[in-house]
């Protein structure tokens, strides 16, 4: 059954399913404009997701061929996956922040095995055991990368410029750069009075940056060609504080449900990451690799029950937190260690 929610003021959300994923769905938002409807994100590139999106758009009163534009909060396949198909069906433009567009372009231009080689090297440097690395090498040799999502994602044809209003006739939608979850993640501030009269400064399409009951994944920014040491968690915390100061009346996220009290949710997430950093410092009383740290961190299930792919994500998140501690001067790499270990200072 198509699940469409009307949020008032020419805004709707469509629950577009994500196959085999505990998140369940992406909330694709439809924003009416004087030149036709614009989508905020599109959902996963999957036949059922496409049928659901098309049915949802029809329930709003528009044919998919009538979509005017697509605004992407970030490049992940549950947000950007169907963008190309929407463009083919409608001639719509696609807009994305330049940092995430660069990732899409790099992924399209790379040999499929390049990512596996890079990931195996990164995990080995983080202290992953050989039994975890072996399947990556086998997949590299077997050429199984060609079926992964995102390898041929659509290239955007417009750039989202932070701080600027998007070119949407009759609407005031301002881009706010919120790196952390991805380098080019953006939130979109609809600078219009709330249709139900809720107090605050408009509404916020928050993508994955601000969710009502989930702390979004903050891992490393992966770029095989960039040797710079990034600080994604620091970027995310700074972005959170910026969003908290907006004072929006309502948040329209890409997962779960719409909610109010954005500032309160921001405080919860800031406290959550401070508690996690404090807990990691206690673990780093003795030197540990990022893999060993991930094994000891608190997740939503015991380490032994975390699936293979999710362990890669967990290790990336552990390393992002360690980088933050190093930048704050609260931890350091142990000289000469290999794989590198970190210790609290």
XYZ file of C-alpha atoms in Angstrom:
345
model
C 0.000 0.000 0.000
C 1.319 3.415 -0.959
C 2.025 5.476 2.133
C 1.788 9.193 1.495
C 1.614 11.828 4.236
C 0.520 15.390 3.579
C 2.471 17.879 5.690
C 0.614 20.976 4.487
C 1.797 23.970 2.517
C 2.488 21.962 -0.637
C 4.708 19.337 1.029
C 4.156 15.559 1.092
C 6.285 12.552 2.033
C 6.298 9.117 0.400
C 7.597 6.019 2.193
C 9.853 4.389 -0.418
C 11.071 0.927 0.664
C 14.749 0.008 1.040
C 15.248 -3.689 0.210
C 16.628 -5.882 3.001
C 17.473 -2.980 5.296
C 16.419 -2.446 8.925
C 15.720 1.236 8.185
C 12.748 0.021 6.174
C 12.208 3.046 3.953
C 13.370 6.453 2.802
C 10.995 9.364 3.186
C 11.012 11.043 -0.227
C 9.528 14.513 0.043
C 7.513 16.211 -2.681
C 7.619 19.998 -2.725
C 5.167 21.838 -4.951
C 6.597 24.813 -6.886
C 5.254 27.214 -9.497
C 7.156 25.260 -12.191
C 6.051 21.821 -11.022
C 6.837 19.389 -8.183
C 10.375 18.890 -6.910
C 11.564 15.788 -5.064
C 13.877 15.916 -2.067
C 15.749 12.580 -2.456
C 14.375 9.669 -4.487
C 14.978 6.316 -2.749
C 16.853 3.118 -3.567
C 17.328 1.948 -7.159
C 14.985 -1.045 -6.997
C 11.854 -1.997 -8.999
C 9.574 -2.050 -5.934
C 10.967 1.288 -4.778
C 10.363 2.788 -8.228
C 6.772 1.515 -8.308
C 6.169 2.915 -4.829
C 7.658 6.285 -5.730
C 5.585 6.525 -8.926
C 2.405 5.530 -7.087
C 3.139 8.025 -4.335
C 3.681 10.852 -6.793
C 0.425 9.895 -8.511
C -1.388 9.968 -5.147
C -0.191 13.553 -4.744
C -1.828 14.305 -8.093
C 1.206 14.332 -10.398
C 2.511 11.944 -13.025
C 6.158 10.980 -12.558
C 6.793 12.564 -15.968
C 5.769 15.892 -14.470
C 8.580 16.078 -11.909
C 10.445 19.363 -12.416
C 13.576 18.743 -10.347
C 15.343 16.514 -7.815
C 17.277 17.879 -4.838
C 19.605 15.317 -3.229
C 20.591 15.675 0.430
C 23.557 13.294 -0.051
C 24.885 10.681 -2.430
C 24.003 7.442 -0.561
C 21.986 4.962 -2.680
C 18.865 5.093 -0.507
C 18.656 8.822 -1.323
C 20.191 9.228 -4.792
C 19.483 5.779 -6.241
C 16.394 6.531 -8.345
C 17.450 10.025 -9.424
C 18.586 8.923 -12.858
C 15.356 7.048 -13.532
C 13.309 10.074 -12.469
C 15.335 12.250 -14.838
C 14.854 9.799 -17.714
C 11.082 9.725 -17.139
C 10.597 13.462 -16.702
C 13.589 15.466 -17.927
C 14.017 16.778 -14.371
C 17.287 18.358 -13.272
C 19.271 16.843 -10.382
C 21.040 19.021 -7.798
C 23.706 17.959 -5.282
C 26.528 19.536 -3.262
C 29.836 19.520 -5.137
C 31.639 17.359 -2.544
C 29.166 14.506 -3.006
C 29.000 15.003 -6.765
C 32.771 14.411 -6.770
C 32.196 11.063 -5.033
C 29.568 10.053 -7.593
C 31.898 11.004 -10.444
C 34.890 9.204 -8.903
C 32.836 6.059 -8.330
C 31.533 6.047 -11.902
C 35.025 6.472 -13.334
C 36.777 3.888 -11.148
C 37.296 0.257 -11.973
C 34.869 -1.737 -9.799
C 37.677 -3.522 -7.959
C 39.411 -0.291 -6.934
C 37.099 0.201 -3.967
C 37.654 -3.387 -2.686
C 41.417 -2.992 -2.886
C 41.222 0.306 -1.010
C 38.821 -1.065 1.611
C 40.987 -4.139 2.248
C 44.067 -1.947 2.733
C 42.193 0.416 5.076
C 40.840 -2.458 7.169
C 44.261 -4.117 7.348
C 45.757 -0.824 8.577
C 42.964 -0.640 11.174
C 43.908 -4.074 12.516
C 41.275 -6.287 10.886
C 42.105 -10.008 11.147
C 42.984 -12.026 8.069
C 39.698 -13.972 8.169
C 37.833 -10.682 7.681
C 40.063 -9.541 4.811
C 39.954 -12.817 2.848
C 36.361 -12.389 1.499
C 37.219 -8.902 0.237
C 40.168 -10.247 -1.710
C 38.032 -13.098 -3.076
C 35.346 -10.645 -4.200
C 38.035 -8.548 -5.884
C 39.321 -11.559 -7.794
C 35.830 -12.801 -8.642
C 34.639 -9.473 -10.023
C 31.556 -9.349 -7.811
C 31.797 -5.578 -7.374
C 29.874 -4.880 -10.572
C 26.492 -5.503 -8.927
C 26.931 -3.128 -5.969
C 24.639 -0.073 -5.756
C 25.970 3.348 -6.615
C 28.562 2.291 -9.195
C 26.651 4.012 -12.006
C 24.624 6.549 -10.053
C 23.360 9.552 -12.019
C 25.644 12.558 -12.318
C 23.869 15.711 -11.082
C 23.518 18.633 -13.479
C 23.117 21.389 -10.882
C 25.262 22.324 -7.884
C 23.750 23.045 -4.487
C 25.627 26.073 -3.151
C 25.598 26.386 0.662
C 23.827 29.456 1.958
C 22.027 30.158 -1.296
C 18.344 29.812 -2.120
C 17.633 27.070 -4.637
C 16.071 28.180 -7.910
C 12.541 27.050 -7.056
C 9.778 29.308 -8.347
C 7.469 30.443 -5.577
C 9.402 28.754 -2.736
C 12.198 29.815 -0.380
C 14.415 26.767 0.101
C 17.906 27.540 1.410
C 20.796 25.063 1.357
C 22.733 24.491 4.572
C 25.967 22.495 4.281
C 26.032 19.867 7.024
C 29.064 17.594 6.458
C 29.612 14.611 8.709
C 27.466 11.754 7.436
C 28.963 12.506 4.008
C 31.303 15.327 2.941
C 28.580 17.025 0.898
C 25.467 16.378 2.981
C 23.030 19.289 2.937
C 19.932 20.153 4.918
C 17.316 22.316 3.222
C 15.606 25.103 5.149
C 12.121 25.941 3.899
C 11.981 29.573 4.999
C 8.204 29.876 5.053
C 5.663 30.097 7.870
C 4.612 26.691 9.155
C 1.231 25.798 7.597
C -0.195 24.757 10.976
C 1.135 27.871 12.681
C 3.767 26.069 14.779
C 6.215 28.527 16.327
C 9.677 28.667 14.803
C 11.508 29.510 11.600
C 9.974 27.306 8.922
C 10.716 23.651 8.271
C 13.903 21.656 7.674
C 14.428 18.773 5.246
C 17.187 17.161 7.291
C 18.184 14.128 5.195
C 20.176 11.817 7.482
C 21.771 14.648 9.464
C 19.059 14.955 12.116
C 16.779 11.967 12.765
C 14.307 11.660 15.657
C 15.501 8.346 17.099
C 18.704 7.343 15.299
C 22.246 8.642 15.527
C 23.409 8.658 11.902
C 26.558 6.802 10.943
C 29.660 8.993 11.116
C 32.558 7.164 9.501
C 35.605 8.185 7.525
C 35.379 10.144 4.287
C 36.735 7.549 1.903
C 38.818 8.853 -0.982
C 41.628 6.626 -2.289
C 43.294 9.641 -3.918
C 43.248 11.957 -0.901
C 45.873 11.574 1.817
C 44.418 14.378 3.978
C 43.417 13.365 7.514
C 39.780 14.401 7.775
C 37.691 14.830 10.924
C 34.137 13.739 9.998
C 32.914 13.633 13.599
C 34.174 17.160 14.219
C 32.436 18.245 11.013
C 29.216 16.588 12.151
C 29.221 18.124 15.623
C 29.864 21.590 14.183
C 27.048 21.054 11.667
C 24.680 19.923 14.412
C 25.249 23.087 16.396
C 24.607 25.177 13.288
C 21.275 23.401 12.716
C 20.349 23.755 16.374
C 20.625 27.529 16.112
C 18.126 27.743 13.227
C 15.103 27.437 15.505
C 12.945 25.587 12.966
C 9.330 24.739 13.775
C 9.494 21.206 12.375
C 12.006 18.729 10.962
C 11.158 16.545 7.952
C 13.863 13.835 7.991
C 14.594 11.150 5.402
C 13.852 8.279 7.815
C 11.403 7.570 10.642
C 8.970 10.522 11.010
C 8.586 14.292 11.192
C 9.254 15.898 14.580
C 9.523 19.176 16.438
C 12.117 20.441 18.994
C 15.114 20.244 16.696
C 17.253 22.013 19.289
C 16.426 19.369 21.893
C 17.329 16.553 19.515
C 20.595 18.316 18.657
C 21.475 18.459 22.357
C 20.748 14.733 22.711
C 23.079 13.902 19.829
C 25.851 16.187 21.093
C 25.586 14.525 24.524
C 25.558 11.071 22.931
C 28.825 11.659 21.091
C 30.479 13.249 24.128
C 29.533 10.189 26.192
C 30.873 7.914 23.468
C 34.170 9.806 23.308
C 34.488 9.599 27.098
C 33.846 5.851 26.940
C 36.481 5.420 24.251
C 39.053 7.219 26.361
C 38.475 4.662 29.098
C 38.951 1.833 26.586
C 42.162 3.461 25.354
C 43.825 3.210 28.745
C 45.785 0.481 26.955
C 46.798 0.741 23.266
C 44.196 -0.577 20.816
C 43.784 -0.671 17.044
C 40.558 0.776 15.613
C 39.363 -2.807 15.010
C 39.996 -3.768 18.644
C 38.262 -0.595 19.738
C 35.207 -1.385 17.603
C 35.062 -4.877 19.124
C 34.824 -3.320 22.600
C 32.460 -0.430 21.825
C 28.769 -0.550 22.671
C 26.578 -1.207 19.620
C 22.933 -2.192 19.264
C 23.953 -5.849 19.498
C 27.021 -7.855 20.642
C 30.000 -7.773 18.271
C 29.594 -11.496 17.545
C 26.111 -10.801 16.140
C 27.082 -7.845 13.925
C 26.984 -8.852 10.229
C 30.118 -8.787 8.120
C 29.365 -5.586 6.211
C 28.194 -3.776 9.327
C 31.533 -4.506 10.994
C 33.246 -2.458 8.277
C 30.903 0.436 9.098
C 31.532 0.014 12.831
C 35.307 0.116 12.382
C 34.996 3.254 10.256
C 32.910 4.871 12.988
C 35.432 3.838 15.662
C 38.252 5.388 13.638
C 36.268 8.608 13.107
C 35.878 8.917 16.891
C 39.578 8.188 17.441
C 40.492 10.904 14.949
C 38.362 13.327 16.917
C 40.148 12.394 20.163
C 43.523 12.831 18.480
C 42.529 16.247 17.148
C 41.369 17.263 20.634
C 44.723 16.156 22.091
C 43.068 13.439 24.189
C 44.606 10.450 22.382
C 47.606 9.722 20.173
C 48.993 7.058 17.885
C 51.623 4.819 19.423
C 54.873 5.432 17.491
C 56.077 2.427 15.528
C 52.927 0.394 15.984
C 51.649 -1.550 13.006
C 48.751 -1.912 12.581
C 48.585 1.471 14.289
C 47.341 1.519 17.860
C 46.038 4.482 19.817
C 46.232 5.321 23.500
C 44.674 7.971 25.703
C 46.909 10.830 26.862
